[in-house]
Each structure stands twice: as C-alpha cells, then as structure tokens.
Amino acid sequence: MEMEVALHKNDAPHWVYRGEGAVNLVLAYNGSSPLFVGKVLRIQKASRKVAPGSEQWVNGHERLIWKDNPDILSSPSKEIAQQMFVQNVMAPLLGSQHIDAGIRVLVPREFLESVEKNVLCQRPAWRIEAAKVNTNCDHALLLSDHSVFPHSIVKGEPCISVEIKPKCGFLPFSRFIAEGNAIKKSVTRFRMHQILKLHQQEIAQISEYEPLDLFSGSKEKIHKAVKALFTTPQNNFRVFLNGSLIYGGLGGGTDSTSFMVGEAFEDVLKCVIQAEVGMRMESFLHLVSETVSKSGVLDRLLEVQKLDIFDIEGAIHAYYDIVSEPCTVCRDLGEDIASHRYTSLHSIPSDESLKIVRDYLIAATAKDCSLMISFAPRKDGDSASPYSNVYLASTDQSFDYKV
C-alpha cells in the first residue's frame, strides 16, 4: 500500500467542500488534472476536546478481536487500519463492487492549512466548534466521487445521484433483551431516536421514514420509504446534480434546511427526467425506488446487519469475557437474575465470544453506512455501457446506474 501520489499547497484551491461527518471532512476536485477528475479527498479531523495522540489506534482488545487480520494489526496508523478494515472485512461481505476503500495520498501541512481556511465559511458552525482539520496528519484518502460517472464529467452530460442513510433495517430478536427493553422488538431504533431527538430539540419534526419499509423487498413499501425520506430528509437523504448538492441537509446536520424546494427542484430535474413540469419529482422518486429494488444491494446490507444476533444486551457479556474483566452487567443485575439468564453466554469457548463481539461490530458498521446511487440517462442505441441499467416506464427512459 505505497503512497505515490502527493498533493501540494498550490493544489488546495481546486479542492472544494462537499460535506463532513464526525471524523472526516470530504472535499471534491474541480480542477483539470486527469489524476483527480472524478475524485474526492477524505481528510481527517481532530476533535477540539480530545488531546492529540491520546487515542491509541489499535488497543490490546482490538488486537484480540482482529487477530485473524494481519493487515489491520500491522497498520502503522489508525486511518490505515480503518482502510484495511473496509478492504478486508466489509468489502467481502457487502461486495467489492459496492465498496471503495480508497488509496492513500501524501498531504503536506501547508495544503491542509490552506484547505481549512478555504472551506471554513461553508462548514456548519456546530461542526467547526466540535473539530478542526488535523494538520498533523500527513496523508488523506483519495476516493472515487460516487455522485458522478467519470464519462459524464468528460462529455459534460448530466448525472444525478442520491445519498441515503438507510440505518438499521430489522427489529432485534435476541432472547437476551431484558423485559424492560422489550419495545426494541417492536419499534425500530431509528423511530426511537427520532423521539429522543425531538425531545432534545435537535429536530423540529419527526421523520416519516421507516427503515423496515426500505428493507422490506416490497416495491410499494420501498417507494413509500423513498417518498418519506424526500419529505423529511434530515441527514438521511441528499440529492446531487453533477456532484453539487441540490437537495437535503448540508454537512450532516440533522435538521438543516433543504437547498431546493418544490418548483426549483422540479426545474433542475429537467436535464435528467423527460417529463412535464409537476411530474418530474414523482418520476425521479420512482426511479430511485425502482433502482433500490432492482439492485438488491439492501438485501446484502441487511444480511450483514443481521450478524448482530445477540443484540448489545447479549454481546456485552461476551465482551467482558474477552477482556477478562468481571461482567458489570451481571453484577448490577444481581446474582439470581444474572446466573439464570446469562450463564450460557459466560460459559462458551473464547473463540465463540470473539465471534459474537466481532460480528456485533461488523453489524454496527453496516447499520451506519451510506448508500450512493448515481444515474446518467442512457442515449438511444448506446448498448455498450459497462454499467447496470434501469428503465423508467413513466418517461420511457433508460438510465445507467451504479450503487
């Protein structure tokens, strides 16, 4: 995994703000170098609350859990360990065609300082307060820009894409869930979180989205879920045109307003969806639903999410056994209840305990990933495309798509 590509201070003006999460800032390239056209750069952030270097990248417990993955254990930094985790653990499970682990590039401090200054005015205030660009990190991750098709950029053809955060698509079924938490078996974690966020005034209204519908496999329910995401996008639904955000929240805020509403969104769709005014948005949402259904990618994602067989209420007991510490959950419950319910978990071989914890962590990753679906209208007679294709009956159009 050698780094051969390096960026310099004078490259900084060509990297523009695309968005950010809690840990990374994402920049898109708008220059003309063939090396970077159609790419985004993921740079590390440093929390203003945590002292630099205070987080050990792979601790002793993690060494135990990932002992069968030498690439993760031998990584010289946390970022490379994360990249190896994506490449060696998640990609085989979700399909390498759907996963992009990226390549490492060298970035000097001057480049990072310049970028930080350039994007400051576009970052949400609460994100700036929480973290800054980590100017001590000498590398970043170069990834394909999944909001565009490379051939669309070159030919100047339109490309529209959606980013969906589907969240957890099933109700836990573990027998280790305590009676007092039985609601977990009938209400999704997303719905419960919505009520909590409303209570904490993080959102102004509860989302209409129900993850179970999106993962249901039923075309009607999938379409219902896509419409709900569009109606209340929060940070779960965004739309990009040629790589620029046109709908949904910016920078991962849970309740930031949409860029475009109603007529403006209808108008901007005209270069992609060939329908009358007033019909484009509906056709576009059908296109998204049809592709979610046809691609089958959510079935695979759900399979990986369901590696969480025991729920946290079961997995935590396996965790305490792995780290050779007394189980505080059993201690707090009292001996009678604990020995009755959890003895079986505390008496399994250590390899089984490891598998429970490892599967729990893999499932947690799958519950929090984003889905990027990109569309480019296919020209008549253009049958040689390397991409999958979806037909939109309402407009009689074919689209290349990638997920």
Tab-separated table of C-alpha atoms in Angstrom, residues 158-366:
chain	number	residue	atom	x	y	z
A	158	PRO	CA	-25.853	15.341	-16.657
A	159	CYS	CA	-25.611	12.942	-13.742
A	160	ILE	CA	-27.940	12.883	-10.740
A	161	SER	CA	-27.316	10.913	-7.568
A	162	VAL	CA	-28.902	10.276	-4.201
A	163	GLU	CA	-27.263	9.544	-0.884
A	164	ILE	CA	-29.383	7.523	1.517
A	165	LYS	CA	-28.526	6.632	5.099
A	166	PRO	CA	-30.821	3.619	5.459
A	167	LYS	CA	-29.991	2.898	9.156
A	168	CYS	CA	-30.883	-0.459	10.770
A	169	GLY	CA	-33.417	-2.406	8.717
A	170	PHE	CA	-34.639	-5.055	11.168
A	171	LEU	CA	-36.075	-5.436	14.672
A	172	PRO	CA	-33.783	-7.245	17.134
A	173	PHE	CA	-34.913	-10.746	18.089
A	174	SER	CA	-32.376	-11.645	20.789
A	175	ARG	CA	-33.639	-13.622	23.790
A	176	PHE	CA	-31.184	-11.636	25.924
A	177	ILE	CA	-33.182	-8.401	25.652
A	178	ALA	CA	-34.491	-7.544	29.118
A	179	GLU	CA	-38.259	-7.282	29.657
A	180	GLY	CA	-37.923	-3.581	30.444
A	181	ASN	CA	-36.446	-3.025	26.957
A	182	ALA	CA	-38.979	-5.178	25.088
A	183	ILE	CA	-40.024	-2.134	22.992
A	184	LYS	CA	-36.831	-2.719	20.973
A	185	LYS	CA	-38.539	-5.783	19.488
A	186	SER	CA	-41.453	-3.783	18.066
A	187	VAL	CA	-40.162	-0.232	17.358
A	188	THR	CA	-37.070	0.438	15.221
A	189	ARG	CA	-34.041	2.105	16.722
A	190	PHE	CA	-34.445	4.906	14.142
A	191	ARG	CA	-38.022	5.683	15.299
A	192	MET	CA	-36.938	5.733	18.962
A	193	HIS	CA	-34.015	8.004	18.123
A	194	GLN	CA	-36.381	10.389	16.353
A	195	ILE	CA	-38.483	10.783	19.508
A	196	LEU	CA	-35.333	11.361	21.565
A	197	LYS	CA	-34.008	13.954	19.083
A	198	LEU	CA	-37.327	15.791	19.108
A	199	HIS	CA	-37.309	15.757	22.917
A	200	GLN	CA	-33.747	17.156	22.917
A	201	GLN	CA	-34.795	19.767	20.312
A	202	GLU	CA	-32.258	18.523	17.762
A	203	ILE	CA	-35.039	18.247	15.163
A	204	ALA	CA	-38.206	20.255	14.555
A	205	GLN	CA	-40.341	17.318	13.423
A	206	ILE	CA	-40.227	13.546	13.456
A	207	SER	CA	-39.157	11.912	10.184
A	208	GLU	CA	-41.807	9.982	8.303
A	209	TYR	CA	-39.184	7.439	7.226
A	210	GLU	CA	-39.494	3.830	8.405
A	211	PRO	CA	-36.352	1.729	7.727
A	212	LEU	CA	-38.350	-1.529	7.771
A	213	ASP	CA	-40.193	-0.345	4.632
A	214	LEU	CA	-36.981	0.377	2.693
A	215	PHE	CA	-35.537	-3.060	3.540
A	216	SER	CA	-38.842	-4.915	3.026
A	217	GLY	CA	-38.268	-6.105	-0.558
A	218	SER	CA	-41.791	-4.883	-1.408
A	219	LYS	CA	-41.845	-2.315	-4.256
A	220	GLU	CA	-44.783	-0.445	-2.694
A	221	LYS	CA	-43.128	-0.182	0.721
A	222	ILE	CA	-39.767	0.793	-0.783
A	223	HIS	CA	-41.462	3.618	-2.683
A	224	LYS	CA	-43.283	4.711	0.483
A	225	ALA	CA	-39.918	4.864	2.300
A	226	VAL	CA	-38.233	6.845	-0.516
A	227	LYS	CA	-41.107	9.372	-0.530
A	228	ALA	CA	-40.837	9.714	3.270
A	229	LEU	CA	-37.074	10.320	3.006
A	230	PHE	CA	-37.740	13.019	0.416
A	231	THR	CA	-40.445	14.664	2.566
A	232	THR	CA	-38.325	14.728	5.747
A	233	PRO	CA	-34.700	14.351	4.561
A	234	GLN	CA	-32.895	15.403	7.786
A	235	ASN	CA	-29.420	13.885	7.266
A	236	ASN	CA	-30.762	10.665	5.750
A	237	PHE	CA	-31.402	11.787	2.162
A	238	ARG	CA	-29.472	14.079	-0.194
A	239	VAL	CA	-29.566	14.674	-3.939
A	240	PHE	CA	-26.599	15.814	-6.063
A	241	LEU	CA	-26.616	17.110	-9.630
A	242	ASN	CA	-23.221	16.770	-11.349
A	243	GLY	CA	-21.664	16.442	-7.901
A	244	SER	CA	-23.275	19.557	-6.366
A	245	LEU	CA	-25.765	19.230	-3.529
A	246	ILE	CA	-29.232	20.357	-4.657
A	247	TYR	CA	-31.496	18.797	-2.038
A	248	GLY	CA	-31.151	17.685	1.599
A	249	GLY	CA	-29.099	18.730	4.611
A	250	LEU	CA	-25.570	20.102	4.345
A	251	GLY	CA	-22.647	18.810	6.374
A	252	GLY	CA	-24.573	16.151	8.240
A	253	GLY	CA	-26.767	18.437	10.359
A	254	THR	CA	-29.901	16.612	11.490
A	255	ASP	CA	-32.308	19.407	10.711
A	256	SER	CA	-30.639	21.813	8.321
A	257	THR	CA	-32.943	23.020	5.572
A	258	SER	CA	-33.018	21.739	2.026
A	259	PHE	CA	-31.282	23.641	-0.747
A	260	MET	CA	-34.231	23.497	-3.096
A	261	VAL	CA	-37.949	23.062	-2.684
A	262	GLY	CA	-40.890	22.446	-4.985
A	263	GLU	CA	-40.592	24.326	-8.252
A	264	ALA	CA	-36.834	24.872	-8.110
A	265	PHE	CA	-36.231	21.134	-7.673
A	266	GLU	CA	-38.722	20.326	-10.471
A	267	ASP	CA	-36.914	22.774	-12.738
A	268	VAL	CA	-33.440	21.409	-12.094
A	269	LEU	CA	-34.616	17.856	-12.854
A	270	LYS	CA	-35.459	18.772	-16.460
A	271	CYS	CA	-31.959	17.966	-17.713
A	272	VAL	CA	-32.317	14.371	-16.469
A	273	ILE	CA	-36.017	13.453	-16.305
A	274	GLN	CA	-38.002	13.937	-19.517
A	275	ALA	CA	-41.438	14.693	-18.088
A	276	GLU	CA	-43.903	17.577	-17.840
A	277	VAL	CA	-43.497	20.194	-15.106
A	278	GLY	CA	-45.131	18.842	-11.966
A	279	MET	CA	-44.342	15.215	-12.875
A	280	ARG	CA	-40.526	15.167	-12.730
A	281	MET	CA	-40.086	14.828	-8.978
A	282	GLU	CA	-42.562	11.949	-8.784
A	283	SER	CA	-40.806	10.217	-11.713
A	284	PHE	CA	-37.423	10.738	-10.091
A	285	LEU	CA	-38.572	9.180	-6.787
A	286	HIS	CA	-39.933	6.198	-8.769
A	287	LEU	CA	-36.529	5.868	-10.439
A	288	VAL	CA	-34.831	5.756	-7.030
A	289	SER	CA	-37.324	3.184	-5.665
A	290	GLU	CA	-37.047	1.012	-8.768
A	291	THR	CA	-33.229	1.001	-8.526
A	292	VAL	CA	-33.166	0.232	-4.789
A	293	SER	CA	-35.443	-2.706	-5.537
A	294	LYS	CA	-33.621	-3.911	-8.683
A	295	SER	CA	-30.043	-3.606	-7.382
A	296	GLY	CA	-30.672	-5.944	-4.431
A	297	VAL	CA	-27.969	-4.095	-2.510
A	298	LEU	CA	-30.151	-3.633	0.578
A	299	ASP	CA	-30.735	-7.388	0.863
A	300	ARG	CA	-26.996	-7.836	1.191
A	301	LEU	CA	-26.684	-4.932	3.623
A	302	LEU	CA	-29.469	-6.397	5.779
A	303	GLU	CA	-27.705	-9.765	5.873
A	304	VAL	CA	-24.602	-8.083	7.297
A	305	GLN	CA	-26.653	-6.024	9.783
A	306	LYS	CA	-28.245	-9.257	10.995
A	307	LEU	CA	-24.846	-10.598	12.086
A	308	ASP	CA	-25.924	-8.845	15.304
A	309	ILE	CA	-27.737	-11.922	16.570
A	310	PHE	CA	-27.411	-11.295	20.302
A	311	ASP	CA	-28.088	-7.523	20.470
A	312	ILE	CA	-25.855	-5.360	22.689
A	313	GLU	CA	-27.627	-6.910	25.708
A	314	GLY	CA	-26.098	-10.270	24.810
A	315	ALA	CA	-22.849	-9.157	23.143
A	316	ILE	CA	-21.741	-7.148	26.184
A	317	HIS	CA	-21.346	-10.360	28.228
A	318	ALA	CA	-19.103	-11.897	25.560
A	319	TYR	CA	-17.106	-8.654	25.533
A	320	TYR	CA	-16.364	-8.806	29.291
A	321	ASP	CA	-15.162	-12.396	28.911
A	322	ILE	CA	-12.797	-11.442	26.075
A	323	VAL	CA	-11.229	-8.596	28.038
A	324	SER	CA	-11.040	-10.794	31.168
A	325	GLU	CA	-12.947	-8.381	33.361
A	326	PRO	CA	-15.811	-9.097	35.771
A	327	CYS	CA	-19.140	-8.574	33.980
A	328	THR	CA	-20.570	-5.332	35.380
A	329	VAL	CA	-23.972	-6.062	33.798
A	330	CYS	CA	-24.333	-9.322	35.752
A	331	ARG	CA	-23.045	-7.583	38.884
A	332	ASP	CA	-25.669	-4.822	38.607
A	333	LEU	CA	-28.487	-7.277	37.924
A	334	GLY	CA	-27.759	-9.367	40.973
A	335	GLU	CA	-26.692	-12.977	41.085
A	336	ASP	CA	-30.077	-14.694	40.786
A	337	ILE	CA	-31.262	-12.993	37.591
A	338	ALA	CA	-27.792	-12.985	36.033
A	339	SER	CA	-26.987	-16.631	36.652
A	340	HIS	CA	-30.417	-17.666	35.406
A	341	ARG	CA	-30.287	-15.676	32.128
A	342	TYR	CA	-26.619	-15.222	31.170
A	343	THR	CA	-24.775	-18.317	32.399
A	344	SER	CA	-24.886	-19.827	28.904
A	345	LEU	CA	-23.133	-16.745	27.449
A	346	HIS	CA	-20.398	-16.784	30.078
A	347	SER	CA	-19.640	-20.470	29.598
A	348	ILE	CA	-18.886	-20.610	25.877
A	349	PRO	CA	-15.345	-21.057	24.450
A	350	SER	CA	-13.372	-17.834	23.973
A	351	ASP	CA	-13.366	-18.179	20.164
A	352	GLU	CA	-17.163	-18.077	20.194
A	353	SER	CA	-17.132	-14.990	22.450
A	354	LEU	CA	-14.731	-13.340	19.991
A	355	LYS	CA	-17.019	-14.135	17.074
A	356	ILE	CA	-20.047	-12.631	18.878
A	357	VAL	CA	-18.201	-9.356	19.523
A	358	ARG	CA	-16.613	-9.232	16.069
A	359	ASP	CA	-19.967	-9.843	14.347
A	360	TYR	CA	-21.604	-7.217	16.559
A	361	LEU	CA	-19.019	-4.606	15.456
A	362	ILE	CA	-19.309	-5.533	11.769
A	363	ALA	CA	-23.113	-5.269	12.012
A	364	ALA	CA	-22.825	-1.871	13.741
A	365	THR	CA	-20.755	-0.648	10.765
A	366	ALA	CA	-23.386	-1.911	8.316
